[in-house]
mmCIF file of C-alpha atoms in Angstrom:
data_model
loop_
_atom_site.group_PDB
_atom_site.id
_atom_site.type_symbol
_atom_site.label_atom_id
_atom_site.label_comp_id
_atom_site.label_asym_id
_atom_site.label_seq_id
_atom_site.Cartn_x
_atom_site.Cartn_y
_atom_site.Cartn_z
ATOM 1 C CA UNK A 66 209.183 200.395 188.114
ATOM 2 C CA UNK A 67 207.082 203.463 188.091
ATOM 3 C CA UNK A 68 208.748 206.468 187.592
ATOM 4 C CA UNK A 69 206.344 209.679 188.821
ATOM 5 C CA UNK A 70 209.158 212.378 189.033
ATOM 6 C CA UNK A 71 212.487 213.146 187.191
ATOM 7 C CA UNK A 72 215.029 215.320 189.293
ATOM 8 C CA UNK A 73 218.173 216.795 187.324
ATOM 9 C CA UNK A 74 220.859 218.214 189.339
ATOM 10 C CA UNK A 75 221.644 221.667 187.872
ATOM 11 C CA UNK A 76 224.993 222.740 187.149
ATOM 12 C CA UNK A 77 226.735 220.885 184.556
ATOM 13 C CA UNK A 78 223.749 218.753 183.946
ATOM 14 C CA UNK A 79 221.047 220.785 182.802
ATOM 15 C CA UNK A 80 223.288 223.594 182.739
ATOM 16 C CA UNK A 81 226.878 224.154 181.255
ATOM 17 C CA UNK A 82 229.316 225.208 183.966
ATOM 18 C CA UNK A 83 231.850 225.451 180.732
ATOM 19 C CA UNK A 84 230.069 227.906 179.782
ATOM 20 C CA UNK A 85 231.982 230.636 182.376
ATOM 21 C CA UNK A 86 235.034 230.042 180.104
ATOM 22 C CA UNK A 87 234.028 233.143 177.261
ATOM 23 C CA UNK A 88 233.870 235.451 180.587
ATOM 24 C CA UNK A 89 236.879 234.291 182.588
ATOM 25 C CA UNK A 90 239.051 234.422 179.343
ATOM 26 C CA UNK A 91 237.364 238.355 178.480
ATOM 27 C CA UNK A 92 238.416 239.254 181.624
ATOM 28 C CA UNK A 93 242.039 237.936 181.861
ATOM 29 C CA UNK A 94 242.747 236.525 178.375
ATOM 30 C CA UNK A 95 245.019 233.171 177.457
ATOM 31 C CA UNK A 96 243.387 232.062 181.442
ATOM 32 C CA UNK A 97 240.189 231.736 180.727
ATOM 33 C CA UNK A 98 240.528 227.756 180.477
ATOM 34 C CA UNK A 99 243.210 227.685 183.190
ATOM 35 C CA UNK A 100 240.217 229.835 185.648
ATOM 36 C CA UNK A 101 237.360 228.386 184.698
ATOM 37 C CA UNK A 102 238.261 224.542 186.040
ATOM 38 C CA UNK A 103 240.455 225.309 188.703
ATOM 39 C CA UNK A 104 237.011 227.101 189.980
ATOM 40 C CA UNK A 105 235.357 224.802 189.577
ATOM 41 C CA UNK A 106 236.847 222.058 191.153
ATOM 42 C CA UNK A 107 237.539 224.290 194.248
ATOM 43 C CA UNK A 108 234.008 225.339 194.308
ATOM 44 C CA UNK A 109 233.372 221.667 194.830
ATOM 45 C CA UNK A 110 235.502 220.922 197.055
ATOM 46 C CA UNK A 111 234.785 223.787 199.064
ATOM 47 C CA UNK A 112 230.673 222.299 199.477
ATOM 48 C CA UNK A 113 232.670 219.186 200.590
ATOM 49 C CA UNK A 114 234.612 220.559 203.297
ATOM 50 C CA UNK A 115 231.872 222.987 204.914
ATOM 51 C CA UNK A 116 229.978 219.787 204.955
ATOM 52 C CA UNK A 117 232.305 218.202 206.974
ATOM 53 C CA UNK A 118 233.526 221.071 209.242
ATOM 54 C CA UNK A 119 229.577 222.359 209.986
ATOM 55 C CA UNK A 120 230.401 225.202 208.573
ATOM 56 C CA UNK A 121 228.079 225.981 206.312
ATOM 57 C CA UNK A 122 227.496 228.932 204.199
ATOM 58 C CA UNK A 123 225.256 228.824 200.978
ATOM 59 C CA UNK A 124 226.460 228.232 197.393
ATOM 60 C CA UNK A 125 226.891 232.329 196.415
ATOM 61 C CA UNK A 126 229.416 232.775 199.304
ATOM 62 C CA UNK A 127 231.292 229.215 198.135
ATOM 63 C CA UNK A 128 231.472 230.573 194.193
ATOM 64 C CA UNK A 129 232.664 233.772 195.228
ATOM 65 C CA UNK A 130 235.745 231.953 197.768
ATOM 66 C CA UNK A 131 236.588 229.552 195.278
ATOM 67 C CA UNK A 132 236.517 232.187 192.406
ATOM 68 C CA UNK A 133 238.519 234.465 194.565
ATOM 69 C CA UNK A 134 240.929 231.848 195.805
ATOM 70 C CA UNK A 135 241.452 230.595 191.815
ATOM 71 C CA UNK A 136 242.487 234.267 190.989
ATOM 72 C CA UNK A 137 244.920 234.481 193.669
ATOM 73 C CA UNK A 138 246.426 230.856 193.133
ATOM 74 C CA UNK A 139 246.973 231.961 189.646
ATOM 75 C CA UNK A 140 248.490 235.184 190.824
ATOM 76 C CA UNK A 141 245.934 237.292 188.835
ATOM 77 C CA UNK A 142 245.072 240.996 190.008
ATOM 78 C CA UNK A 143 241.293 242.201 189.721
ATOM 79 C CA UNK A 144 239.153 244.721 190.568
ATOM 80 C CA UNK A 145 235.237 244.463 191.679
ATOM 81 C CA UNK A 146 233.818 245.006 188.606
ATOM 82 C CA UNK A 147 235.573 242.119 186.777
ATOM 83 C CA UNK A 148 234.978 240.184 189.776
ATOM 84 C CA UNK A 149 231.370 240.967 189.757
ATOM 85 C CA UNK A 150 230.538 240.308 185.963
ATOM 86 C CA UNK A 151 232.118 236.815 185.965
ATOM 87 C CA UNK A 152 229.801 235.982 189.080
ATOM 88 C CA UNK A 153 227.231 237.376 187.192
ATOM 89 C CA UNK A 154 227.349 234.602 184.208
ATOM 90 C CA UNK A 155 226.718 231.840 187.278
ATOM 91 C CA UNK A 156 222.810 233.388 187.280
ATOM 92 C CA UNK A 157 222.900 233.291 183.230
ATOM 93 C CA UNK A 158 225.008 229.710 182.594
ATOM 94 C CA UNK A 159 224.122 228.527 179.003
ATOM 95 C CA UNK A 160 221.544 225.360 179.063
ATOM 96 C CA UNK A 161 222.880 222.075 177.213
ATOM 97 C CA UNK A 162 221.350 222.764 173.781
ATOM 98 C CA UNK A 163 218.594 219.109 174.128
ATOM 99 C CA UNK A 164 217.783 220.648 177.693
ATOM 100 C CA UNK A 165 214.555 222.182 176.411
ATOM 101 C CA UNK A 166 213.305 219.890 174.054
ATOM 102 C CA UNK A 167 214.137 216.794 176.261
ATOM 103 C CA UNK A 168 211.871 218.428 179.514
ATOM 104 C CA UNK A 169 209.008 219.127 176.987
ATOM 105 C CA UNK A 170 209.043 215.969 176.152
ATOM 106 C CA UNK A 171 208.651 214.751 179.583
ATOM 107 C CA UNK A 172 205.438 217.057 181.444
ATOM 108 C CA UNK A 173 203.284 213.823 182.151
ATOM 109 C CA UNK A 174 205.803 213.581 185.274
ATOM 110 C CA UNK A 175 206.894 216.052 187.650
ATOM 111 C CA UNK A 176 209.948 217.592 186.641
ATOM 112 C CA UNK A 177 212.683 219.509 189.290
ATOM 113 C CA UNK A 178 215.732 220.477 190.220
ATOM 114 C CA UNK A 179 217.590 219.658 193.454
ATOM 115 C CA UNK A 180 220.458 221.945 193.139
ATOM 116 C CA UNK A 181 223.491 222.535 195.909
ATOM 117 C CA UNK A 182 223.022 226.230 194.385
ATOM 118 C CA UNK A 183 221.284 228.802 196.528
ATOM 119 C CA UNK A 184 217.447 229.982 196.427
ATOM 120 C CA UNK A 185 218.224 233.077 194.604
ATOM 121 C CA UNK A 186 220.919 231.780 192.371
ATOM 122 C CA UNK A 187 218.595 228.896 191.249
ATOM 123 C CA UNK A 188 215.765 230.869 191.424
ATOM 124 C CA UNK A 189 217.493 233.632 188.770
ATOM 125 C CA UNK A 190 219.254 231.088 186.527
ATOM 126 C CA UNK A 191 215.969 229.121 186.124
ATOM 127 C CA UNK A 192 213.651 232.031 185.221
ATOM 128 C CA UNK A 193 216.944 233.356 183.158
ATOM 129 C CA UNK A 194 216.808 230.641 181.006
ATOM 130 C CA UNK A 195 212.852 230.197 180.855
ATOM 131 C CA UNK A 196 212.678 226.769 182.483
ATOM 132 C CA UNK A 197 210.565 228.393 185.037
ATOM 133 C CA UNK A 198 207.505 227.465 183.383
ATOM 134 C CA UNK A 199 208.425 224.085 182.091
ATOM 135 C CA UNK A 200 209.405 223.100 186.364
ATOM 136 C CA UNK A 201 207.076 221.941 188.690
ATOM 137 C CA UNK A 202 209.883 222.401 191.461
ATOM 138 C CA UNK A 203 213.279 224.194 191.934
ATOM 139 C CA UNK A 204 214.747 223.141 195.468
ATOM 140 C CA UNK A 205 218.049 224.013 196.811
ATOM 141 C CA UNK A 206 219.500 222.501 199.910
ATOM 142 C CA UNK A 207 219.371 225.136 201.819
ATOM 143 C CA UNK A 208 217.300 223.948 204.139
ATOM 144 C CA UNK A 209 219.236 221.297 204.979
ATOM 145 C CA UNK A 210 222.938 223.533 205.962
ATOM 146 C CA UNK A 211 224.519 220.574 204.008
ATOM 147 C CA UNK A 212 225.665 219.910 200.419
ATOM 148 C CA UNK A 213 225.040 217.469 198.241
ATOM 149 C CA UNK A 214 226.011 214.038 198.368
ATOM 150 C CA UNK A 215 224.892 213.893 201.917
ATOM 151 C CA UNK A 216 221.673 211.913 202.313
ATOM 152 C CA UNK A 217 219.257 214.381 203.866
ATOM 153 C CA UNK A 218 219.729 216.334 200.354
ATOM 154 C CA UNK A 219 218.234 213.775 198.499
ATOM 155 C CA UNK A 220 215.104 213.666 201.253
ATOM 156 C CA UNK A 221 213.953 216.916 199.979
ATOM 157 C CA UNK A 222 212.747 215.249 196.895
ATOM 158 C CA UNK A 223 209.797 213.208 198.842
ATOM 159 C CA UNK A 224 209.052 216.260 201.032
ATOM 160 C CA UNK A 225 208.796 218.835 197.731
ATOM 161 C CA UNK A 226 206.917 216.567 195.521
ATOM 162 C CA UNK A 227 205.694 214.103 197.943
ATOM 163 C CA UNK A 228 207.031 211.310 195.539
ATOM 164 C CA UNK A 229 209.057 207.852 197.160
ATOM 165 C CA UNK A 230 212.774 207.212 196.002
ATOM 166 C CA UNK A 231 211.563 204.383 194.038
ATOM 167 C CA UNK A 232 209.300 206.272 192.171
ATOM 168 C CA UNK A 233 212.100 209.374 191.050
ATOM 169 C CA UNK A 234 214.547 208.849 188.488
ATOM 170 C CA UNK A 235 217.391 211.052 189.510
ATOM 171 C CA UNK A 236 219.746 212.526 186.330
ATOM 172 C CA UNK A 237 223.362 213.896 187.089
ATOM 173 C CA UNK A 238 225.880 214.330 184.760
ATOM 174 C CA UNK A 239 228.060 214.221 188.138
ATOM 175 C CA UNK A 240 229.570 211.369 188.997
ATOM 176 C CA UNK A 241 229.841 212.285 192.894
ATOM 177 C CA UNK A 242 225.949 212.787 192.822
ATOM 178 C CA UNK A 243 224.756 209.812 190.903
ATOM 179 C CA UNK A 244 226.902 208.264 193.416
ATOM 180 C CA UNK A 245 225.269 209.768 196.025
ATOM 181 C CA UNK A 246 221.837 209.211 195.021
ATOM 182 C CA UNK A 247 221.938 205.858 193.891
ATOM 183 C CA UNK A 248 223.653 204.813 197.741
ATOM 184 C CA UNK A 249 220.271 207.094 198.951
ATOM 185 C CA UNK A 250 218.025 204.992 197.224
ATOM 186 C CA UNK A 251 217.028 207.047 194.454
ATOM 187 C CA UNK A 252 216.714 205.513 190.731
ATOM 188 C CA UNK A 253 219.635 207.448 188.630
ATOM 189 C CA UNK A 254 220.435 207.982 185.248
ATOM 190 C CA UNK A 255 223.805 209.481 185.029
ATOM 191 C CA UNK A 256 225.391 211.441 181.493
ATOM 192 C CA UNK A 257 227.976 210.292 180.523
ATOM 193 C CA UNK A 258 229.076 213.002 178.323
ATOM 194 C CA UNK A 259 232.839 211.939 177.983
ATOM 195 C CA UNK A 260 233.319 208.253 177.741
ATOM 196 C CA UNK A 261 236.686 206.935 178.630
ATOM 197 C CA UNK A 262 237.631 206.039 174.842
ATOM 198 C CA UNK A 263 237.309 209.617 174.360
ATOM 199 C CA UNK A 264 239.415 211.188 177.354
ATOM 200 C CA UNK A 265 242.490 208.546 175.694
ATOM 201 C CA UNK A 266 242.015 210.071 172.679
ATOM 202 C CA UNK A 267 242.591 213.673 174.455
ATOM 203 C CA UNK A 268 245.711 212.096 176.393
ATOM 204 C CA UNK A 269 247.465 210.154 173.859
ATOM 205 C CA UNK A 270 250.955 212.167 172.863
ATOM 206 C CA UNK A 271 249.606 214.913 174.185
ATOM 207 C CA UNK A 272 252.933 217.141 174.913
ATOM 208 C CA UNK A 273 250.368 219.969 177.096
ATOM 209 C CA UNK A 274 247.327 218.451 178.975
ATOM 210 C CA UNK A 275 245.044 221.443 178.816
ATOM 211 C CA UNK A 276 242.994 222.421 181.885
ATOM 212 C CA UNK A 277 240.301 221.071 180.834
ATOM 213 C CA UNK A 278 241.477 217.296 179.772
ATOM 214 C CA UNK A 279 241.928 217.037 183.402
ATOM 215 C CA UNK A 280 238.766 218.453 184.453
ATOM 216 C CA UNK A 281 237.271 215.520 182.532
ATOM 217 C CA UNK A 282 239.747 213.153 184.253
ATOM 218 C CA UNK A 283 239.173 213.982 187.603
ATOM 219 C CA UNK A 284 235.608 215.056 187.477
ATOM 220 C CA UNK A 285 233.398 213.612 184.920
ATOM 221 C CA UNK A 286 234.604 209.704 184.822
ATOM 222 C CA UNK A 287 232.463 207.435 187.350
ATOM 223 C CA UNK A 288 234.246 207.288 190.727
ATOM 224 C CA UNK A 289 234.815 203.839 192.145
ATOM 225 C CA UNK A 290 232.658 203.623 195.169
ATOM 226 C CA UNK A 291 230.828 200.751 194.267
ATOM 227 C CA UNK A 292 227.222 202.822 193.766
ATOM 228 C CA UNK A 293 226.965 202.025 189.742
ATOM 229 C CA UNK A 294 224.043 204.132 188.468
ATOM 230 C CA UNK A 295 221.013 202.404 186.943
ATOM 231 C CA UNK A 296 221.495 203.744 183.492
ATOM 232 C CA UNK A 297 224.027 205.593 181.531
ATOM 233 C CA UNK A 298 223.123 207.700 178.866
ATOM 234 C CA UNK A 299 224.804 209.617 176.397
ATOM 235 C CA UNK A 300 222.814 212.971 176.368
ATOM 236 C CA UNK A 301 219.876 214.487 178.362
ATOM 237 C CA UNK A 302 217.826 213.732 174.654
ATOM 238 C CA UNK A 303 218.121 210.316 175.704
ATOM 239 C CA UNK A 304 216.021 210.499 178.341
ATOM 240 C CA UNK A 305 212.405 210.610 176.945
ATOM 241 C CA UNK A 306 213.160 207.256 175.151
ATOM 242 C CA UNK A 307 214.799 205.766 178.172
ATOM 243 C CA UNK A 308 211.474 207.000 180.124
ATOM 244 C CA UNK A 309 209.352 205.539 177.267
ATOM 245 C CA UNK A 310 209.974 202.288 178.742
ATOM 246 C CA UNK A 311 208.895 202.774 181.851
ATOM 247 C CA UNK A 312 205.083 204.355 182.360
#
């Protein structure tokens, strides 16, 4: 195997979607937590269902329904302006603290992103957090009126970098979207930042599951669709070494 480009989905792989948490809990303290996950699963789920109905509208508009549907659901009250400056941390989400080093350490391939976010939220997150000149490609699906895991997503990789799925090793910390791209074809390295011996350790006489114990149970354990990724790795540091092996 040849590997000539690695792809990273963006948020919560290369970037920490946890991060929102300081700003949600600012803005209505003791539900910071309880906002930030409930968000983000809905913002999920809401690329899921427009992808299903045909209705699509791009990530921005999804991130502001789900965030505005969260507050509601909780029964929270809130004006523009707080509205407005916990959108704005979406553009300036903090990167995973090996993100840096570990892309440096990897220029003798093309590096991207294919991202379910927007042009102009990738686009200001990217150059936000300087990876702009360390990427030879940010791509959104856009183009393609259809969210990630759907197959014509993970086309956009041969038609931006003019690369074959056998010869792109896809990284997700997402278990949905290694899914997806190892059924597409793609070669995938997924991160598996919370093992299950870990998530019993959260659970075990626990009295109060907090929010985000069962963010980690529903959304970051490998889903059982029979699409195992090709390697799992503990951190995106582990990459260059896992790479290493294959030039």
């Amino acid at each position: 195997m040849t590997i000539k480009a690695v792809v990273f989905d963006a948020y919560g792989t290369l970037y920490d979607v946890q991060s929102v948490a300081a700003v949600t809990d600012e803005a209505f303290p003791g539900y910071g937590e309880l906002i930030t996950q409930i968000w983000r699963m809905k913002q999920l789920e809401y690329t899921w269902l427009r992808s299903l109905m045909g209705r699509y509208e791009d990530f921005s508009v999804i991130t502001r329904q789900s965030l505005t549907f969260t507050l509601k659901a909780l029964g929270l009250t809130f004006d523009e302006k707080a509205f407005e400056r916990i959108m704005e941390k979406y553009v300036h989400l903090d990167l995973y603290p090996d993100a840096k080093e570990a892309l440096a350490a990897m220029k003798d391939r093309k590096l991207a992103i294919l991202s379910n976010g927007s042009t102009d939220m990738l686009n200001a997150l990217v150059r936000n957090t300087g990876l702009d000149t360390i990427l030879d490609a940010t791509i959104s699906i856009d183009t393609t009126k259809v969210f990630k895991p759907s197959p014509r997503t993970y086309d956009l990789i041969e038609s931006n970098l003019s690369v074959k799925p056998h010869e792109v090793l896809f990284v997700s910390s997402n278990p949905f979207d290694a899914c997806g791209a190892k059924a597409f074809g793609l070669n995938v390295a997924w991160i598996e930042r919370v093992t299950p011996r870990a998530m019993a350790t959260e659970f075990v006489k626990a009295d109060l599951v907090r929010p985000l114990s069962m963010f980690k149970a529903i959304r970051m354990q490998m889903d059982e669709f029979g699409w195992e990724p090709d390697y799992r790795i503990g951190a995106l540091a582990d990459l260059p070494k896992l790479l290493a092996a294959h030039p």
